[in-house]
Each structure stands twice: as C-alpha cells, then as structure tokens.
Short mmCIF file of C-alpha atoms in Angstrom, two decimals:
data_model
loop_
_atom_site.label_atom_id
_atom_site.label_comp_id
_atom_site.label_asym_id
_atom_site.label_seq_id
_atom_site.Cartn_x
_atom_site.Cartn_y
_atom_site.Cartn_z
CA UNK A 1 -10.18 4.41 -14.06
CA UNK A 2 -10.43 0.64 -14.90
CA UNK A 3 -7.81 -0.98 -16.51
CA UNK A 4 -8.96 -1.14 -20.28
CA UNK A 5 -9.29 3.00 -19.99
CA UNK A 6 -5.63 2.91 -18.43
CA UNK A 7 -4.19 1.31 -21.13
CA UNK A 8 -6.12 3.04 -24.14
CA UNK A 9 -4.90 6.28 -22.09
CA UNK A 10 -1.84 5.18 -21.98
CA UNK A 11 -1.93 4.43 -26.13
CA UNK A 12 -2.48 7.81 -26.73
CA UNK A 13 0.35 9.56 -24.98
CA UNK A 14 1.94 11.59 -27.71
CA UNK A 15 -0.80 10.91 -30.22
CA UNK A 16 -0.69 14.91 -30.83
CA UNK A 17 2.45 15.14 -32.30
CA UNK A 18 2.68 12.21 -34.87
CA UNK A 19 6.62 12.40 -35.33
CA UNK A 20 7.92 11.23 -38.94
CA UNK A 21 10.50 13.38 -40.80
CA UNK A 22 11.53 16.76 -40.35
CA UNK A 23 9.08 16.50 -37.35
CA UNK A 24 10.64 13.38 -35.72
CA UNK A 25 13.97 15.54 -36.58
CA UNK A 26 13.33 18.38 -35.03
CA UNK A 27 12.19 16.33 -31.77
CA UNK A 28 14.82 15.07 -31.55
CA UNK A 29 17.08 17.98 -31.36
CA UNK A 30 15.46 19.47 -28.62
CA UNK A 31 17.45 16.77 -26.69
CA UNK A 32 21.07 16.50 -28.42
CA UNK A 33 22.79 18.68 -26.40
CA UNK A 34 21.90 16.71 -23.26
CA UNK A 35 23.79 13.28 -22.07
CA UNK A 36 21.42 9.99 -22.65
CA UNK A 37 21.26 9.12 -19.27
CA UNK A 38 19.25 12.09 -18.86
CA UNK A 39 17.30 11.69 -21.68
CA UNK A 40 16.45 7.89 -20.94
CA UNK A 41 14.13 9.52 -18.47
CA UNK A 42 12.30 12.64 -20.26
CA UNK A 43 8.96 11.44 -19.99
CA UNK A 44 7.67 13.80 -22.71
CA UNK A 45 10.10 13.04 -25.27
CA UNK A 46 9.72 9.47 -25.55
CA UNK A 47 5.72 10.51 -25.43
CA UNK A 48 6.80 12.11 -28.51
CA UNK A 49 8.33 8.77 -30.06
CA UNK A 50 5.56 6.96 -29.23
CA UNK A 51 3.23 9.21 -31.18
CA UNK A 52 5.09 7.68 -34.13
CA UNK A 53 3.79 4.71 -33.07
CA UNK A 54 0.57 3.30 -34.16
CA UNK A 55 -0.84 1.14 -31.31
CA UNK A 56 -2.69 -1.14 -30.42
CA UNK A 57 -5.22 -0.34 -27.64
CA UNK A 58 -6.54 -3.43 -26.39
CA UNK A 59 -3.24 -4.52 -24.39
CA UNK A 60 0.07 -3.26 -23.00
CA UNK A 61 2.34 -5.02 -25.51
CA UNK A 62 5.53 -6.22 -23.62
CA UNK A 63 6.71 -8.63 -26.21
CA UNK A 64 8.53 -7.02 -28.35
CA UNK A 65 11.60 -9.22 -28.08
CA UNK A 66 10.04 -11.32 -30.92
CA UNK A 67 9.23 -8.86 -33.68
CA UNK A 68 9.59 -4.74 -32.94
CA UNK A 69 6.70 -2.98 -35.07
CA UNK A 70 7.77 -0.68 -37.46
CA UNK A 71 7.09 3.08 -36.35
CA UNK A 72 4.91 4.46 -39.13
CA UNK A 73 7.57 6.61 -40.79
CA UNK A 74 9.82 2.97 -41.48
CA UNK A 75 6.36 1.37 -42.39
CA UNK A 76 5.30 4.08 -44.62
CA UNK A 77 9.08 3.74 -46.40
CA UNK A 78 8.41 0.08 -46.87
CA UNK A 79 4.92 0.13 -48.85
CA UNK A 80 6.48 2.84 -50.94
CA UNK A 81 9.65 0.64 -52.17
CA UNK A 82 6.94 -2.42 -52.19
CA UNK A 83 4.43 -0.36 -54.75
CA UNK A 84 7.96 0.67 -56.71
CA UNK A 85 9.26 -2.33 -57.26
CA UNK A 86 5.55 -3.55 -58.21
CA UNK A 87 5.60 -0.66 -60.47
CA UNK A 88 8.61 -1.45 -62.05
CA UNK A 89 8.04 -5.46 -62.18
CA UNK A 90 10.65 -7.86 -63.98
CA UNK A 91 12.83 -4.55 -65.02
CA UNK A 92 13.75 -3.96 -61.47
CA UNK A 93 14.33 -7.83 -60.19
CA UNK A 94 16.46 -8.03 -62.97
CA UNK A 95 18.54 -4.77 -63.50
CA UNK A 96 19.15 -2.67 -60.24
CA UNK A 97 17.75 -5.37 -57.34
CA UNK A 98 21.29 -7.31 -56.73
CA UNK A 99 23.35 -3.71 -56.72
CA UNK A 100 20.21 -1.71 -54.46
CA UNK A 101 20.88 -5.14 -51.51
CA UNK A 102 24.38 -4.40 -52.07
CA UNK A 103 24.64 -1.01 -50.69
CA UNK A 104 22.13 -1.71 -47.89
CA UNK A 105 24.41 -4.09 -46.67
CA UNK A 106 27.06 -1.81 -46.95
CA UNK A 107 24.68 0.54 -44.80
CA UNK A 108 24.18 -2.02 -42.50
CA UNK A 109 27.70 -3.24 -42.20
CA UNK A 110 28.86 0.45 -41.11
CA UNK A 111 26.23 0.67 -38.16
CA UNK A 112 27.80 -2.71 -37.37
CA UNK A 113 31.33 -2.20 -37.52
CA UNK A 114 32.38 -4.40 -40.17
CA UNK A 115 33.59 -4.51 -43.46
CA UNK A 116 30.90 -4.40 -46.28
CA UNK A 117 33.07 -7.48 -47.87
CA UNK A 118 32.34 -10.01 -44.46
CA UNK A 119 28.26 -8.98 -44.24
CA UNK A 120 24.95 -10.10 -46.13
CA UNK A 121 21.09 -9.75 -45.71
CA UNK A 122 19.83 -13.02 -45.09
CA UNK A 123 15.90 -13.39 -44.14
CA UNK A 124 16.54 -14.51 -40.29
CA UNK A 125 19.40 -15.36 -37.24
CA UNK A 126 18.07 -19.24 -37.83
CA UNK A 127 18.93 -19.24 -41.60
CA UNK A 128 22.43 -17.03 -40.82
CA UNK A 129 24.18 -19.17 -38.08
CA UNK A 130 22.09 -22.51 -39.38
CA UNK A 131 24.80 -21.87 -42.67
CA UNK A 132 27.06 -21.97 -40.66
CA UNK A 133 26.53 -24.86 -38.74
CA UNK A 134 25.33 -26.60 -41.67
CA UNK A 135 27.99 -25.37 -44.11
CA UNK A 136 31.09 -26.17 -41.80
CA UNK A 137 33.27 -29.41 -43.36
CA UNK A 138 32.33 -31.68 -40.82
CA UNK A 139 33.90 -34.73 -39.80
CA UNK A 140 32.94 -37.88 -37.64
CA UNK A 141 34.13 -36.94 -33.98
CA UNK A 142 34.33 -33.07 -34.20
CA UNK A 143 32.86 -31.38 -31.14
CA UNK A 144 30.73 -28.44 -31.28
CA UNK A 145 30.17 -26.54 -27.86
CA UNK A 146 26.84 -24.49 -27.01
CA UNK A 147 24.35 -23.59 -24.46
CA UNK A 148 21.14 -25.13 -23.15
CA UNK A 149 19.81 -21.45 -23.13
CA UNK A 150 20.68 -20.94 -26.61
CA UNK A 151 17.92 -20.33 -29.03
CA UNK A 152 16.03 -23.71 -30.34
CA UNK A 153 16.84 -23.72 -34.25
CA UNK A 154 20.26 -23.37 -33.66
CA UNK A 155 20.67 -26.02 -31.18
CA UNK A 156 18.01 -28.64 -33.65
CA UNK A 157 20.52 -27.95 -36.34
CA UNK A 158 23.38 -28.96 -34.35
CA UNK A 159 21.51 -32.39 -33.60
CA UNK A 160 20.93 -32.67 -37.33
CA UNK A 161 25.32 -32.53 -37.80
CA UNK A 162 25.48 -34.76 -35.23
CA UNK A 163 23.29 -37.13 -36.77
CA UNK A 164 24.70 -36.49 -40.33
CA UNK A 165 28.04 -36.10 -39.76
CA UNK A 166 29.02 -37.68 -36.09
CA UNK A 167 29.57 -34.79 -34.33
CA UNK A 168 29.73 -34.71 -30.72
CA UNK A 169 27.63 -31.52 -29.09
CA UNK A 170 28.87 -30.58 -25.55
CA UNK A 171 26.14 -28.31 -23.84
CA UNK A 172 26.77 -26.03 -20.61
CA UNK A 173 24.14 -23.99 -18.47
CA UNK A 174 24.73 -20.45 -18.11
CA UNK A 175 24.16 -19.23 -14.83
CA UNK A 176 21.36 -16.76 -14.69
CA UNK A 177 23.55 -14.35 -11.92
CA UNK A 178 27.51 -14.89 -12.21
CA UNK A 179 29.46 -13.17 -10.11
CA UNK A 180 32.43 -12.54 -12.85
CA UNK A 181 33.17 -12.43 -16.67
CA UNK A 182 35.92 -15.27 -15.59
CA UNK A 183 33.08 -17.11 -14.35
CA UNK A 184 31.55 -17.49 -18.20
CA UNK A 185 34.75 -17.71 -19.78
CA UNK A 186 35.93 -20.67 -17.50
CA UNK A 187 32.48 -22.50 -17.82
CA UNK A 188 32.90 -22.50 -22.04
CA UNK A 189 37.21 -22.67 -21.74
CA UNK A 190 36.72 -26.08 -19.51
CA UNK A 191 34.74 -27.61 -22.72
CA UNK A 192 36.88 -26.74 -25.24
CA UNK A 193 39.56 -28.96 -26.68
CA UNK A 194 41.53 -30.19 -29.56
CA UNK A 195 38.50 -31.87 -31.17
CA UNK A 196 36.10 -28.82 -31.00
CA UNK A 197 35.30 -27.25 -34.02
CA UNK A 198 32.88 -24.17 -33.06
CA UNK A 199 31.55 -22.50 -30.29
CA UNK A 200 27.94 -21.03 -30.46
CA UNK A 201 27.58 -18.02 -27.89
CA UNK A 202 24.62 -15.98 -27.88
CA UNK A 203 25.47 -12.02 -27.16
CA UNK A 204 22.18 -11.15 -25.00
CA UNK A 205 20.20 -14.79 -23.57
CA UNK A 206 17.52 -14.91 -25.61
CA UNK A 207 15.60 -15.66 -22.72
CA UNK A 208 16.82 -13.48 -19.97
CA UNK A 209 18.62 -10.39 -21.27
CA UNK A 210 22.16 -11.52 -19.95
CA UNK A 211 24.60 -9.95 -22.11
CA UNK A 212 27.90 -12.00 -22.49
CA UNK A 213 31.30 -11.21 -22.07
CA UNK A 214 31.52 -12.08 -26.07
CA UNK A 215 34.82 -10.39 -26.74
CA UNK A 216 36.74 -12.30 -23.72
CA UNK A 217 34.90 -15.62 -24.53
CA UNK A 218 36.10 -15.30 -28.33
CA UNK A 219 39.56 -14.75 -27.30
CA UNK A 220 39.60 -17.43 -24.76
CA UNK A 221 38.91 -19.66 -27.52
CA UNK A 222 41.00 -18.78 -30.23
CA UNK A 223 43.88 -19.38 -27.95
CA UNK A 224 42.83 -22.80 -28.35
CA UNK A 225 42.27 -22.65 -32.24
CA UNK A 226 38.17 -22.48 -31.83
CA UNK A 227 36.22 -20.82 -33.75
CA UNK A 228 33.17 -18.83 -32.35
CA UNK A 229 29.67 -17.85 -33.76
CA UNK A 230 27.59 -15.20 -31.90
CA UNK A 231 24.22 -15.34 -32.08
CA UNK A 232 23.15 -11.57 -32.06
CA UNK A 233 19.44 -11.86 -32.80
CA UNK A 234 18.53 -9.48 -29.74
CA UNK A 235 21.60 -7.26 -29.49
CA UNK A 236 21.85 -5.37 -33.03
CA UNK A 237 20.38 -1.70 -32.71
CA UNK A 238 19.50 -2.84 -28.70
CA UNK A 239 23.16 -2.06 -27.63
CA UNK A 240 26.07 -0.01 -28.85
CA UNK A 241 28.92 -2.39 -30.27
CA UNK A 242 31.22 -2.83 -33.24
CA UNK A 243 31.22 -6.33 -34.57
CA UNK A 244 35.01 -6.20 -35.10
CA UNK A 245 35.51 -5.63 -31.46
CA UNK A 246 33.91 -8.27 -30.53
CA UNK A 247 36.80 -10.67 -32.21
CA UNK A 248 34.03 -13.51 -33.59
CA UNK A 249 34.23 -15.30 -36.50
CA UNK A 250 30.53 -15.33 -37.29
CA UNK A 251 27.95 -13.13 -36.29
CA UNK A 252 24.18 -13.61 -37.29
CA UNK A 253 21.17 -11.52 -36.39
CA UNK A 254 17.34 -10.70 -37.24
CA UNK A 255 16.89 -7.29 -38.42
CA UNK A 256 13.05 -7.43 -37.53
CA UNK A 257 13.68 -7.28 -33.88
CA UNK A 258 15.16 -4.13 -32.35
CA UNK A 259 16.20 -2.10 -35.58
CA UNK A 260 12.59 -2.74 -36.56
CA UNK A 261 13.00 -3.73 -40.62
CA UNK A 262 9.64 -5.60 -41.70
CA UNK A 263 9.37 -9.20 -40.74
CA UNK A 264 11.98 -11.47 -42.91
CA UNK A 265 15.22 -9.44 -42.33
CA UNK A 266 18.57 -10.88 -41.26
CA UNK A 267 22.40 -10.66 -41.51
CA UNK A 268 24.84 -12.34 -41.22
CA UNK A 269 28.75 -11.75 -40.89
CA UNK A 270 31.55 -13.91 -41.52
CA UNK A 271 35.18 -12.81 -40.67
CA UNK A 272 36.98 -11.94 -43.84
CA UNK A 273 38.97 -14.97 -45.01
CA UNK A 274 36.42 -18.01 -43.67
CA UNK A 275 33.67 -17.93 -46.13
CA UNK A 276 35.13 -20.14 -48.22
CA UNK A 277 34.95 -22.79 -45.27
CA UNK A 278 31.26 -22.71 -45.46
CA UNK A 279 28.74 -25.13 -47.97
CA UNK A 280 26.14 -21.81 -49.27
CA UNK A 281 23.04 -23.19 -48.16
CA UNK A 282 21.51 -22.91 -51.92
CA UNK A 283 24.63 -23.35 -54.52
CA UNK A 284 25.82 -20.55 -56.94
CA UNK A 285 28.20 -20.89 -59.31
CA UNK A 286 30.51 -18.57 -60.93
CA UNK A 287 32.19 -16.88 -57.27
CA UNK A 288 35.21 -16.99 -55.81
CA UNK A 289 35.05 -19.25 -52.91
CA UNK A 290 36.13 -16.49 -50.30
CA UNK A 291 33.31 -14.19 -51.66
CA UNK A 292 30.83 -13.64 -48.99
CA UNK A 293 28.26 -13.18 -51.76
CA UNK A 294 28.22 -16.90 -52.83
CA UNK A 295 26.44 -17.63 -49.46
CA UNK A 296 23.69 -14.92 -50.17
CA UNK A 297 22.11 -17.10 -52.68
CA UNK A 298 18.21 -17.69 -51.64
CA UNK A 299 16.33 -17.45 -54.99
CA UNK A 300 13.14 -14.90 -55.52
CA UNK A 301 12.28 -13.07 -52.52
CA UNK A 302 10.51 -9.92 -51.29
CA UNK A 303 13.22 -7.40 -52.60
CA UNK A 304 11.11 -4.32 -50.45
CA UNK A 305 12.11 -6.24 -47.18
CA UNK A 306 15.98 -5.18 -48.14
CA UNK A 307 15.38 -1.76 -48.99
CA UNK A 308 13.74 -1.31 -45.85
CA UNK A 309 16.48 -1.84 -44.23
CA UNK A 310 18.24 1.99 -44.85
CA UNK A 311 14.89 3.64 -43.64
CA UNK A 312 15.65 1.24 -40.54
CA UNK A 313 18.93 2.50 -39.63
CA UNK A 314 18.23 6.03 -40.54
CA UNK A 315 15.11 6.08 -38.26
CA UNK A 316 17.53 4.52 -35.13
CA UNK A 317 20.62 6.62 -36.07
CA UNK A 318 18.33 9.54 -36.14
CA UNK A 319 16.96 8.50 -32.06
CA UNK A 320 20.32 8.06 -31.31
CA UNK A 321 21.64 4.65 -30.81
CA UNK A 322 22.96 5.62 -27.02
CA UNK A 323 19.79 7.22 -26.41
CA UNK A 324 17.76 4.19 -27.14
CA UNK A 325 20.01 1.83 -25.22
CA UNK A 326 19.75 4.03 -22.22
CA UNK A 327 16.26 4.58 -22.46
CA UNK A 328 15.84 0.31 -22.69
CA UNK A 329 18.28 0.12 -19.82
CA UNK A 330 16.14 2.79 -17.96
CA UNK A 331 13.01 1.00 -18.48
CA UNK A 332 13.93 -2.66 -17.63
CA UNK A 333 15.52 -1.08 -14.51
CA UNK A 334 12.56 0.52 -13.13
CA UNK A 335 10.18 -2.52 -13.13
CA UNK A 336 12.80 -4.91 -12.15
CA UNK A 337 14.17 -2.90 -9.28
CA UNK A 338 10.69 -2.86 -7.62
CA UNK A 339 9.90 -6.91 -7.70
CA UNK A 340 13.46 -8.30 -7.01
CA UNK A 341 13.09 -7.77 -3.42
CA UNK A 342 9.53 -8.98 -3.36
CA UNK A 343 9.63 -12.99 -1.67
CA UNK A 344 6.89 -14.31 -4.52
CA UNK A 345 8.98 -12.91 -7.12
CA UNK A 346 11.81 -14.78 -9.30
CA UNK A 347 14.25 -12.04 -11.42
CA UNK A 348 15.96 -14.37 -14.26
CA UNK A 349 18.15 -11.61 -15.32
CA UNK A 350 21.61 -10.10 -13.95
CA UNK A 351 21.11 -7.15 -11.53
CA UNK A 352 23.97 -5.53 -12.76
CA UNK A 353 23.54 -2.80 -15.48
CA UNK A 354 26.77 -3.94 -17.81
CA UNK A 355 25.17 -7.51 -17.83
CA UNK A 356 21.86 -6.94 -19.10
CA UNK A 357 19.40 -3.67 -21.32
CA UNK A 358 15.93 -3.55 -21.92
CA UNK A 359 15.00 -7.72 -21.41
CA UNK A 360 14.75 -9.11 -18.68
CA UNK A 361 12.44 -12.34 -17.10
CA UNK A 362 10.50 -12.60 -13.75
CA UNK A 363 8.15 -15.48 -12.99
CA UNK A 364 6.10 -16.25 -9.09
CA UNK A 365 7.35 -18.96 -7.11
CA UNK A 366 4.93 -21.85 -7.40
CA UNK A 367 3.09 -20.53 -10.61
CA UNK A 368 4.00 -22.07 -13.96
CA UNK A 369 5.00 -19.59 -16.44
CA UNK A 370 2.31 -20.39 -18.75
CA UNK A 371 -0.35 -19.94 -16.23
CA UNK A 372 1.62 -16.52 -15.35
CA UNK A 373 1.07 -15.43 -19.11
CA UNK A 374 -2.21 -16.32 -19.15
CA UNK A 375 -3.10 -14.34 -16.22
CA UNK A 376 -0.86 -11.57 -17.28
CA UNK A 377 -3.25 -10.82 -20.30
CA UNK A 378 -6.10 -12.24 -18.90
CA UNK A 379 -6.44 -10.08 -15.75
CA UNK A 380 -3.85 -7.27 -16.14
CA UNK A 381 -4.04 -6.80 -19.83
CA UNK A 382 -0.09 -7.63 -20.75
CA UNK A 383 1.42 -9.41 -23.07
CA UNK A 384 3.97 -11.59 -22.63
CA UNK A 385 5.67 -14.83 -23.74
CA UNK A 386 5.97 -17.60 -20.73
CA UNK A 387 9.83 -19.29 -20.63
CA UNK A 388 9.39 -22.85 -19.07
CA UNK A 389 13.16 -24.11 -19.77
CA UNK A 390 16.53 -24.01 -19.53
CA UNK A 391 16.45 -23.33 -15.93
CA UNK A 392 14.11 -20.22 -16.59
CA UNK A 393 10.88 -20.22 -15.44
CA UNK A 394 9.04 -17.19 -15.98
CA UNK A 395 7.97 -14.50 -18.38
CA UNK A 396 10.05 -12.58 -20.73
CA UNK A 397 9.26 -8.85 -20.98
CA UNK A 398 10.08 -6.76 -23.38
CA UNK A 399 9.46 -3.27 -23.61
CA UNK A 400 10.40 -1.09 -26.75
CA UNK A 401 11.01 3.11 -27.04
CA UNK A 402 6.91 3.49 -26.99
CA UNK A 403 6.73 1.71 -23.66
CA UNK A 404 5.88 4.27 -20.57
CA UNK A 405 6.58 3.83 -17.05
CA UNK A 406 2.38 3.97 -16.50
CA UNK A 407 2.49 0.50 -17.96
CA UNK A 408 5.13 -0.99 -16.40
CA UNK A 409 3.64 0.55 -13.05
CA UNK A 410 0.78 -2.03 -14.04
CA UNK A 411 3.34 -4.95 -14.16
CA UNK A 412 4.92 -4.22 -11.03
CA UNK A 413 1.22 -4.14 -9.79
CA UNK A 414 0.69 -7.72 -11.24
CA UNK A 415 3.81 -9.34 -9.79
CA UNK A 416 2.75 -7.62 -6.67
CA UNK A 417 -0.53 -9.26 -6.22
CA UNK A 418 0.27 -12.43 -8.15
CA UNK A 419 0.74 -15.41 -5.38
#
C-alpha cells in the first residue's frame, strides 16, 4: 500500500459510526467503568472519536498544537449560534450578548478551578498575558523575569515596557531534561530580587511539551513578594489542573487549542483582588476598579466564538478530561519511546511522564529543522512545524484524540530513515 492510500486509510478509521450526541454519549459509556489508563489504549474507541472527526486526507496532521479542529458536533453548535445571532441581529448584541459571555465564563471558570469573579473570555493567550504586561504600573528600573523558550508575543511585549517604561528583562534557559523540580525553581529563585516585578512562566514549553513545576515556582516567588503569570496556552483541557492550585496570580490561555472552541477564543484569569493593578487594554468607564470585567472591554466582536465555548467543554467533559490526557500521554509515549534511543535522533522533551503529555519535539542531528519539515510532508506526508530556537532544534508534533498509532508508526518510520 503506498503511502497516500495509508493515510486516506487511516482517515477513515471510524468513519462508520459518525459520533455526535446521544451517539458520541453512548460511546462513551461503553468505557466509564474502566480506569483511563486502560482506555488511553482501546484502539476502537478512539476509532470511534475520530469518526467525529472530519479529516483531511491528503496528510497525517501532527500539528495540532497551533489550532485543534473542532469535531463536527462543536462545529455544527457554532454555525447554529452564528445563524442565531444573525437571525436575531442588533436585538441580540444589544440585549442578552453581555449576560450569554457571562455565564460561559462562569462555565469555563468551573472546568478551571476558579472563581467566575477572577476569569474572562478574551480572543487569545497574546492579548490575555500582553494586559498584563502592558497594564502593570511600571516604573523605570523594575525587573521582569522570563524565559528564552517562552512564547514570542509575550516576550516582544516585554521589550516594548522596557523601552516605554525602563524596565530591565532578565531571561533564563530552561533546560530541556532537568533532573529535579528544585532544579527549575532554583534557576527562576536565583533571578529574582527586590526590584522584580513579575515572573512569566509558561505551564507546558510551548515548544517542547515540558510541563513546569508551576505551583512550587509560584510559591518560591511569592516568598519574595513576586508576582507570577502562567502562560497556559497549551495546558487548558490538555491536562487535569485547578487554576487555584496552582497559586498564580495570572493565568492566560487560548481556548482554540486543546478544548477546541473556533479560532479567536481566550481567557484569562486574574487572582481576585489584583485587577485593579492592571491598565484594561481598551478603557471602560463606569466599573469598579477591582472588577475583572473592566479588562474585558474589546469593542464588536464575533459573539458565536463565546457561545461556542459551552459546546466546547461539554464535548471534553463528556470524553472525559482524564481520559483524554491519558490517551495524549499514551500517544506521545509510543512514538517517542521508539526514536530516543536511535543515535540520529534528538528528543527535546522530558522522558519522564509527570514532566510532559501529548507534545513533544525530535529533530536529526545535522539536519536543520526546516529542512526536517519539509521532508516530513514532502516524502512522508506529515505535518509539522520546524523549532529552530531557543536551544530547540527540531520539529514539534502534535497529535490530538483522532490521531492513531498507524500514523505515528509512519513517523517513527521517518525519523528512522532520516540521516
């Protein structure tokens, strides 16, 4: 079979039972009863997730990390709030609109585990933590710590304070294999000091899939009166956690990635108490200065995106948040664990389970990650984004709940060959 009939094959696993509804439902209780270890590996149910899926045939889509497609029963939800709210016109944006995003983000801040009162829907993680390190009080000599792996926008805003304001930015590396939590704690605690003003941590590396030891970093540096903001773009509805837990002060995250909401979906959370410490990045009058809500201020905009958002959370609260963790966990495991012990091959991403879910990187020694892409989709049909930075060189993969193990077998196959 060559490779095009693989994959279009592979694309139709589960086509049979197209799962939305009761139907997706009732699959899904076939498997409650059993631990989601166990599940993470039942071949035939995740065929049946997939068949919820449409996909596209013409490659093995491991890119996901950048925007999760909607299954069709969270798509089909969207055009039907997006032909209401047509329907309805200048009534709805005017009457019901502000109280209907109000209760999604109450939704949305009980899968989280926060208080409705410290979350909002913003469109994006860049516009939720770029309020934040745009709308801090800023003074000439405040430090601000981060991460050269951190995620571009937020680290381009933090050269925009400095230039504005004066502030001095103190960057560290994070190692892609420590052997400890104390390891990342001590690398942010030995920046810290009586001039720094916030921390910027990002929950899972962007980049690699390293999850951080958030909680321990945040209370490492409130014992020395710093404030931290998370950057959770990759970990909401990718691993089980309660934002309280985690003891941040912010927390900001795109919606469009693994709870798969339609493109333009954010959050953003701000520990009860501290909003009033922030400039709203479009003024509103009229608010208390502690109300969250004066920060959620961003003019006209596609109402349907919000409204998608309950759909979302239904559709991953009905797979079962463990199960989909394990099942990412599973997956990333089974490719990686075949190429780390291969000499051409690079793994970018923690060996240990606790440190790391469903992303992970790999490049080939002496191949640029670019040219790695390229011949990824090229030759072997994958796609893939190529990570040339940061002291990451490689490819980022990505698989989702539709991946199968048939197409990862063909990216073990790739690194395999690939010299």
């Amino acid at each position: 079979m060559n490779k095009r009939s693989f994959i279009k094959k592979v694309a139709m696993a589960g086509i049979g039972v197209p799962l939305t509804g009761n139907a997706l439902a009732n699959w899904v209780d076939r498997v409650n009863h059993l631990p989601a270890e166990k599940v993470a590996s039942d071949e035939s149910f995740w065929a049946g997730i997939r068949g919820g899926y449409r996909l596209k045939p013409d490659y093995i889509n491991l890119e996901n990390g950048y925007y999760n497609i909607m299954p069709e029963q969270i798509l089909e939800n969207y055009i039907k709030q997006i032909r209401e709210i047509n329907y309805q016109g200048a009534y709805y944006m005017r009457t019901v609109q502000f109280d209907n995003k109000k209760s999604m983000a109450t939704k949305l801040a009980a899968m989280t585990g926060c208080s409705p009162e410290e979350l909002i829907i913003t469109r994006n993680t860049t516009e939720s933590l770029d309020m934040i390190i745009g709308g801090i009080h800023w003074k000439s000599g405040d430090e601000a710590v981060m991460a050269e792996q951190d995620y571009g926008s937020m680290q381009e805003m933090f050269k925009q304070v400095a230039a504005r304001f004066g502030v001095v930015n103190k960057i560290v590396s994070i190692p892609n294999h420590p052997a400890t939590d104390e390891e990342i704690v001590q690398l942010y605690a030995a920046q810290l000091n009586s001039n720094t003003r916030l921390l910027m941590i990002p929950h899972m590396v962007n980049i690699t899939g390293h999850i951080l030891p958030v909680q321990k970093i945040c209370d490492m540096a409130h014992g020395k009166g710093v404030a931290v903001m998370v950057d959770g773009a990759h970990a909401i509805a990718h691993i089980e956690f309660k934002i309280a837990d985690l003891h941040c002060d912010y927390y900001g995250a795109s919606l469009h990635k693994w709870l798969s909401v339609p493109l333009g979906s954010g959050m953003l959370y701000v520990k009860k108490g501290k909003a009033g410490d922030i400039w709203p990045l479009l003024a509103e009058g009229g608010k208390d200065a502690n109300d969250i809500s004066r920060l959620n201020h961003i003019g006209t905009h596609p109402a349907a995106t919000d409204l998608a958002i309950g759909a979302a959370i239904d559709y991953y609260n009905m797979i079962g948040p463990a199960r989909k963790e394990a099942r990412l966990r599973y997956l990333q495991q089974y490719w990686t664990s075949k190429v780390r012990s291969l000499p051409n091959v690079i793994v970018n991403t923690p060996v240990d389970a606790a440190r790391c879910c469903g992303i992970a990187n790999a490049g080939i020694k002496g191949m640029k990650p670019g040219e790695l892409a390229d011949t990824l989709l090229k030759k072997y049909k994958i796609y893939t984004v190529a990570i040339d930075s940061a002291n990451v060189q490689g490819c980022r993969i990505t698989p989702n709940v539709f991946t199968m193990p048939e197409e990862l077998d063909v990216l073990v196959k790739a690194l395999t060959e690939l010299k």
